[in-house]
PDB file of C-alpha atoms in Angstrom:
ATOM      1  CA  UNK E 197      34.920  -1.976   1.462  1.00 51.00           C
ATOM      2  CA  UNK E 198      33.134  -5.514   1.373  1.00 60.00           C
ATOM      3  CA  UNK E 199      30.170  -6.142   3.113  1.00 69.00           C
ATOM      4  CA  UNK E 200      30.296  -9.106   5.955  1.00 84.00           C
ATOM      5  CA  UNK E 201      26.974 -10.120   6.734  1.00 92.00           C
ATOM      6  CA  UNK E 202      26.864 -12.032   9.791  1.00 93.00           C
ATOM      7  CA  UNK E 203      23.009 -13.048  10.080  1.00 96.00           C
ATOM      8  CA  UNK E 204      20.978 -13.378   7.126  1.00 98.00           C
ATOM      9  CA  UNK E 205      17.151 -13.495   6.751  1.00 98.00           C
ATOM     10  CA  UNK E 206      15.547 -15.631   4.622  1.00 98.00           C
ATOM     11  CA  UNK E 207      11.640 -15.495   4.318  1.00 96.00           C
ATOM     12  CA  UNK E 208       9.922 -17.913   2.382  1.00 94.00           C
ATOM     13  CA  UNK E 209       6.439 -18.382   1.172  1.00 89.00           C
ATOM     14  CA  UNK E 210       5.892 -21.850  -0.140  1.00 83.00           C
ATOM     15  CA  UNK E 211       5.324 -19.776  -3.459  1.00 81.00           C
ATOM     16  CA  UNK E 212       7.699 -21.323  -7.041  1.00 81.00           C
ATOM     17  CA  UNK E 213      10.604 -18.685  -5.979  1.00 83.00           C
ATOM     18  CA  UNK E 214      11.147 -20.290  -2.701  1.00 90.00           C
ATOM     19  CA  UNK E 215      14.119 -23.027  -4.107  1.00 91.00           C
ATOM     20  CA  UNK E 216      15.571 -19.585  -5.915  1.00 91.00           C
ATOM     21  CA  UNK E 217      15.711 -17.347  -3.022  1.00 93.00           C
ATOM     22  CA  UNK E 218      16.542 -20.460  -0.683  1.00 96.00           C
ATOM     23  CA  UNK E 219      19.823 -21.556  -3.209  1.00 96.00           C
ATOM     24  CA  UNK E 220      21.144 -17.458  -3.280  1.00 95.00           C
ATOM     25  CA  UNK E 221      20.311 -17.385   0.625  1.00 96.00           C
ATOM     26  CA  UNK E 222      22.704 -20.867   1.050  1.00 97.00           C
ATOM     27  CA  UNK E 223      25.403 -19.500  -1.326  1.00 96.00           C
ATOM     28  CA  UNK E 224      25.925 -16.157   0.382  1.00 94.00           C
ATOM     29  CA  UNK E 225      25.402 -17.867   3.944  1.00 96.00           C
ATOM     30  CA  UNK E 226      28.543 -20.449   2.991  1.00 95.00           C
ATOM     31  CA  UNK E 227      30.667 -17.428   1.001  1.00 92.00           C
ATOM     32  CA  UNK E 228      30.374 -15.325   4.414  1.00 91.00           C
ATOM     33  CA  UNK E 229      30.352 -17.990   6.824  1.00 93.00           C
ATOM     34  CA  UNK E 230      27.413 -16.578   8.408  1.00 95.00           C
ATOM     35  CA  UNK E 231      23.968 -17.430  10.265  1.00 97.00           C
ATOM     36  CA  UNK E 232      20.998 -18.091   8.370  1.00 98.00           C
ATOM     37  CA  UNK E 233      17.206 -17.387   9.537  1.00 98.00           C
ATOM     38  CA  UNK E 234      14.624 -19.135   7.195  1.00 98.00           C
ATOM     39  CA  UNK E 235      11.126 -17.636   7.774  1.00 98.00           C
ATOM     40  CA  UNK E 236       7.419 -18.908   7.260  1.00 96.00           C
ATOM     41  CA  UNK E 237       5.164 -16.077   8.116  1.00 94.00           C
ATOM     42  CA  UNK E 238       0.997 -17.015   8.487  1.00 90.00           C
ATOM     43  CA  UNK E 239      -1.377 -14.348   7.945  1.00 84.00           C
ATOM     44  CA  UNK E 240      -4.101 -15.780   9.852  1.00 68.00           C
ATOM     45  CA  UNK E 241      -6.609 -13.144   8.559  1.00 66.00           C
ATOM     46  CA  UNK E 242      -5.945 -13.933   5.287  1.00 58.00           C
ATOM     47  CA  UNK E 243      -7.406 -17.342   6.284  1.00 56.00           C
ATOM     48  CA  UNK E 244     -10.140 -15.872   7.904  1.00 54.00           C
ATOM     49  CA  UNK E 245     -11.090 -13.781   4.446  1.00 52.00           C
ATOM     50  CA  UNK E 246     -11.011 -16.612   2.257  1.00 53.00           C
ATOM     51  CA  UNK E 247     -13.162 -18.803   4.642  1.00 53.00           C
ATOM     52  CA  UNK E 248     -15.710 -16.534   6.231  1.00 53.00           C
ATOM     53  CA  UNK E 249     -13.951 -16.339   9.006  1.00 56.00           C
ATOM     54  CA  UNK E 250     -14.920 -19.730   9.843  1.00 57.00           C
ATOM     55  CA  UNK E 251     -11.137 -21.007  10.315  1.00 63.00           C
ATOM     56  CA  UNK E 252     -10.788 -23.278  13.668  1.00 70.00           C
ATOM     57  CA  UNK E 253      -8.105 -23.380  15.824  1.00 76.00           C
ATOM     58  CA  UNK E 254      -7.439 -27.043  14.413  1.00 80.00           C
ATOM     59  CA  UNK E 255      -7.150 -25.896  10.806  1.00 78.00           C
ATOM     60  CA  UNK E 256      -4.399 -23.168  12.087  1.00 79.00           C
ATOM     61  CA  UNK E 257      -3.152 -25.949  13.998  1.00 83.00           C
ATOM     62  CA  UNK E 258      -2.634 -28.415  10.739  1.00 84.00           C
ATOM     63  CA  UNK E 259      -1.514 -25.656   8.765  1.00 85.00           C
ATOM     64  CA  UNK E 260       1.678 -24.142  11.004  1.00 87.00           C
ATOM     65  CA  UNK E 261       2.308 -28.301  11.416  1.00 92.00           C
ATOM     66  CA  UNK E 262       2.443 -28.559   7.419  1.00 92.00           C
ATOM     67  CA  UNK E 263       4.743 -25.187   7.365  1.00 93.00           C
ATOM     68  CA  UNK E 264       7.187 -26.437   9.928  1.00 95.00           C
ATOM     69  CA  UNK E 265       7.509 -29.682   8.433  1.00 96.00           C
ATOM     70  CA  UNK E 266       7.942 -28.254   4.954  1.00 95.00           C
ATOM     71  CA  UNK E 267      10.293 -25.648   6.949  1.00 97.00           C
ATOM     72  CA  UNK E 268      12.967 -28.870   8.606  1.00 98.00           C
ATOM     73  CA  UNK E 269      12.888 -30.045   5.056  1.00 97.00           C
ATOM     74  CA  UNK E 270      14.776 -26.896   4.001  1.00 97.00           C
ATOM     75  CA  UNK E 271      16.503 -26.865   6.843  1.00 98.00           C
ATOM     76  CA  UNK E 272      17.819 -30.131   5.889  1.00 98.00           C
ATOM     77  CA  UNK E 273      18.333 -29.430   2.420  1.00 97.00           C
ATOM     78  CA  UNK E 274      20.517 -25.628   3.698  1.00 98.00           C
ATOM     79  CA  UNK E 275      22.462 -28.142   6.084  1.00 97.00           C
ATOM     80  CA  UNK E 276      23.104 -30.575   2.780  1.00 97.00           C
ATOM     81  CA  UNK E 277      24.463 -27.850   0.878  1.00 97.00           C
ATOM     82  CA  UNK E 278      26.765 -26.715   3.362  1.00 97.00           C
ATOM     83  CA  UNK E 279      24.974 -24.103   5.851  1.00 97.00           C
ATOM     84  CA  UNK E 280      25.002 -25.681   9.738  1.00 92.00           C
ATOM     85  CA  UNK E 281      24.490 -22.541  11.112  1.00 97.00           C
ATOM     86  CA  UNK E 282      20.117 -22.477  10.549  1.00 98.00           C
ATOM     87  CA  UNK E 283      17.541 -21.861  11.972  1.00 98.00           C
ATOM     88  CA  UNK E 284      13.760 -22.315  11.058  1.00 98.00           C
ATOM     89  CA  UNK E 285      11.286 -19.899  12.238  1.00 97.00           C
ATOM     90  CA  UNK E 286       7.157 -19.480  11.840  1.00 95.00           C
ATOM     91  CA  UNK E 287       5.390 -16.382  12.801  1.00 95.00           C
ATOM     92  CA  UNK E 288       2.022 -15.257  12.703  1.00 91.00           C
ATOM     93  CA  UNK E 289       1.458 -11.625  11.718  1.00 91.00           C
ATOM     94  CA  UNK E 290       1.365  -9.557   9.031  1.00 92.00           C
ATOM     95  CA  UNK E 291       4.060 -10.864   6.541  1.00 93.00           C
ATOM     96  CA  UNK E 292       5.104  -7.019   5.491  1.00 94.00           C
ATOM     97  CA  UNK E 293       5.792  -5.681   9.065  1.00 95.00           C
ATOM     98  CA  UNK E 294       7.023  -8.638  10.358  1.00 97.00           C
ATOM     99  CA  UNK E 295       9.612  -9.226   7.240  1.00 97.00           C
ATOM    100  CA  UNK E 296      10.958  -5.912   7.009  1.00 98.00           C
ATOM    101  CA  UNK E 297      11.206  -4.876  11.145  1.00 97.00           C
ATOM    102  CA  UNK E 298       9.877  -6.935  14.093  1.00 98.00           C
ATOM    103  CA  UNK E 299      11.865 -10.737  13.206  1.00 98.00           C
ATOM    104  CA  UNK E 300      15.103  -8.433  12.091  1.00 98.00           C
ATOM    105  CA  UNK E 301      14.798  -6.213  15.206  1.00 98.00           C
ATOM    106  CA  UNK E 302      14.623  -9.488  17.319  1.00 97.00           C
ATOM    107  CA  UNK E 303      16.877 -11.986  15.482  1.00 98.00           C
ATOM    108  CA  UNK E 304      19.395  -8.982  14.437  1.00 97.00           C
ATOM    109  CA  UNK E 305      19.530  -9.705  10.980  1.00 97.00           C
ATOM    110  CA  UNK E 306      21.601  -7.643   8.952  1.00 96.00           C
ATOM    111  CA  UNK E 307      20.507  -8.889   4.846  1.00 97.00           C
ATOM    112  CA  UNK E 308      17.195 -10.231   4.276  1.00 97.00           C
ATOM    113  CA  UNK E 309      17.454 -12.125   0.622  1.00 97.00           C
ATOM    114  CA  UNK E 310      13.758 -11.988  -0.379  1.00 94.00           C
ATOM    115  CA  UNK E 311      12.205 -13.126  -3.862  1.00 89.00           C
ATOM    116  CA  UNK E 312      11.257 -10.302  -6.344  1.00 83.00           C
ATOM    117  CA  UNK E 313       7.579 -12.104  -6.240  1.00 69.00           C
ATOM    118  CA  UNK E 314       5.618 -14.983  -4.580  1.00 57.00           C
ATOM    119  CA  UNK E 315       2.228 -13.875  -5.696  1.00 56.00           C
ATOM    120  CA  UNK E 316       0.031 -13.720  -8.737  1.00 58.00           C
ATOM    121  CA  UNK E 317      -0.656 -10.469 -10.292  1.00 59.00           C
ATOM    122  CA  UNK E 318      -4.417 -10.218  -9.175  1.00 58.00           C
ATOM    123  CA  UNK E 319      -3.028 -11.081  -5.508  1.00 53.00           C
ATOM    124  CA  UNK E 320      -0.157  -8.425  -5.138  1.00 53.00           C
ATOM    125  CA  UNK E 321      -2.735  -5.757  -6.391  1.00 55.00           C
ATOM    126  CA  UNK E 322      -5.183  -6.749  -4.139  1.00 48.00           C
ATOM    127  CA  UNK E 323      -2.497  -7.032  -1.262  1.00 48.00           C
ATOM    128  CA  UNK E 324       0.863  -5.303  -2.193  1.00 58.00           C
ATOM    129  CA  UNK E 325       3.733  -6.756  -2.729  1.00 84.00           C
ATOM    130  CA  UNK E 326       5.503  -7.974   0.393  1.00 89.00           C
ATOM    131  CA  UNK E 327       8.698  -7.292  -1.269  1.00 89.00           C
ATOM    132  CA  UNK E 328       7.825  -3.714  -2.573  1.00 89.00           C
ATOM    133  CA  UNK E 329       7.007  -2.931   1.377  1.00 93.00           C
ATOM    134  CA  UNK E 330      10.204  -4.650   3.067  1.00 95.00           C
ATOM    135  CA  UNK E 331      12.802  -2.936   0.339  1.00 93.00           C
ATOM    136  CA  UNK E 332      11.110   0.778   1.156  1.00 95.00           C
ATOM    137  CA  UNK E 333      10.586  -0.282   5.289  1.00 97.00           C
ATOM    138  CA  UNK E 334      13.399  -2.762   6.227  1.00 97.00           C
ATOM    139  CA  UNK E 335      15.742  -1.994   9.360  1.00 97.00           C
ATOM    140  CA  UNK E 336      18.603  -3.839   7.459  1.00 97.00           C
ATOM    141  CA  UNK E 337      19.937  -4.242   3.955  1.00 96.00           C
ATOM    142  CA  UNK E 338      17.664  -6.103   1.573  1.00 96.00           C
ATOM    143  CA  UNK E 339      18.873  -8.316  -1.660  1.00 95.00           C
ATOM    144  CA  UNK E 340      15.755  -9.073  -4.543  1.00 92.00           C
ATOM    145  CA  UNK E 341      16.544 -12.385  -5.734  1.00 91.00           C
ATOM    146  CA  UNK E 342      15.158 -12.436  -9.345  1.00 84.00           C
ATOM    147  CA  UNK E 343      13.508 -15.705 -10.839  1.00 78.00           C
ATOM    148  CA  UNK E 344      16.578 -17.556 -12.818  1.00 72.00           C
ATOM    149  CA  UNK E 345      14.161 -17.572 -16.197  1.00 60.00           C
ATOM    150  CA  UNK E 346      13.730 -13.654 -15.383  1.00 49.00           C
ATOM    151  CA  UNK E 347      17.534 -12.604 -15.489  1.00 48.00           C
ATOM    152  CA  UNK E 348      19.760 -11.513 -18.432  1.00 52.00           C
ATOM    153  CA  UNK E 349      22.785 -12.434 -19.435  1.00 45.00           C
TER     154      UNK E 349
END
């Protein structure tokens, strides 16, 4: 039996994989005719870390204005390619839980298409690997989109 997915998740990072995971997310939306959720989620603490915790509300401000603008750019470029049915989305939270259960639980998401990595070694041992914890956790079905340079033929 095939598989119609009728809402797709999308997150997205910012990170090199982004375009990757984007381009699968667009060809699966157009072969199903489906809705497609692209996500941004901010880990504010992460912020407050890396600055000693001296992060204003103005630089969270500036920063969730740079995401959504970079996030209506690939909403543009998913509408462009043949995708109306989008929607952009940023969320603060913890990228792993909100990934894998609360934006799926809300939006009703039934794939989320999510890049085998977005972070440097040092950073996913330090962290884990957002992708590790949404294919164990997730409430729906969950495609790893593998770099291009990665796969074999």
């Amino acid at each position: 039996m095939l598989q119609q997915y009728q809402n797709i998740l999308v997150p997205v990072d910012g990170s090199k994989a982004t375009d990757e995971v984007l381009r699968r997310g667009i060809e699966v939306a157009k072969r199903n005719k489906t809705h497609l959720d692209i996500l941004n989620v901010l880990e504010v603490n992460q912020f407050s870390d890396t600055y000693g915790g001296a992060v204003s509300g103005d630089v969270i401000y500036k920063l969730s204005e740079d995401v959504q603008k970079r996030l209506e750019e690939l909403k543009q470029q998913t509408i462009d390619a043949g995708v109306t049915d989008v929607d952009i989305h940023v969320r603060f939270g913890n990228p792993k839980t909100v990934i894998a259960r609360e934006f799926p639980a809300d939006h009703h998401n039934e794939l989320i298409m999510i890049g085998s990595t977005g972070l440097s070694a040092v950073e996913r041992l330090m962290v884990g690997s957002v992708t590790t914890y949404v294919s164990r956790n997730a409430i729906c079905d969950v495609l790893i989109v593998k770099p291009a340079a990665k796969k074999e033929d």
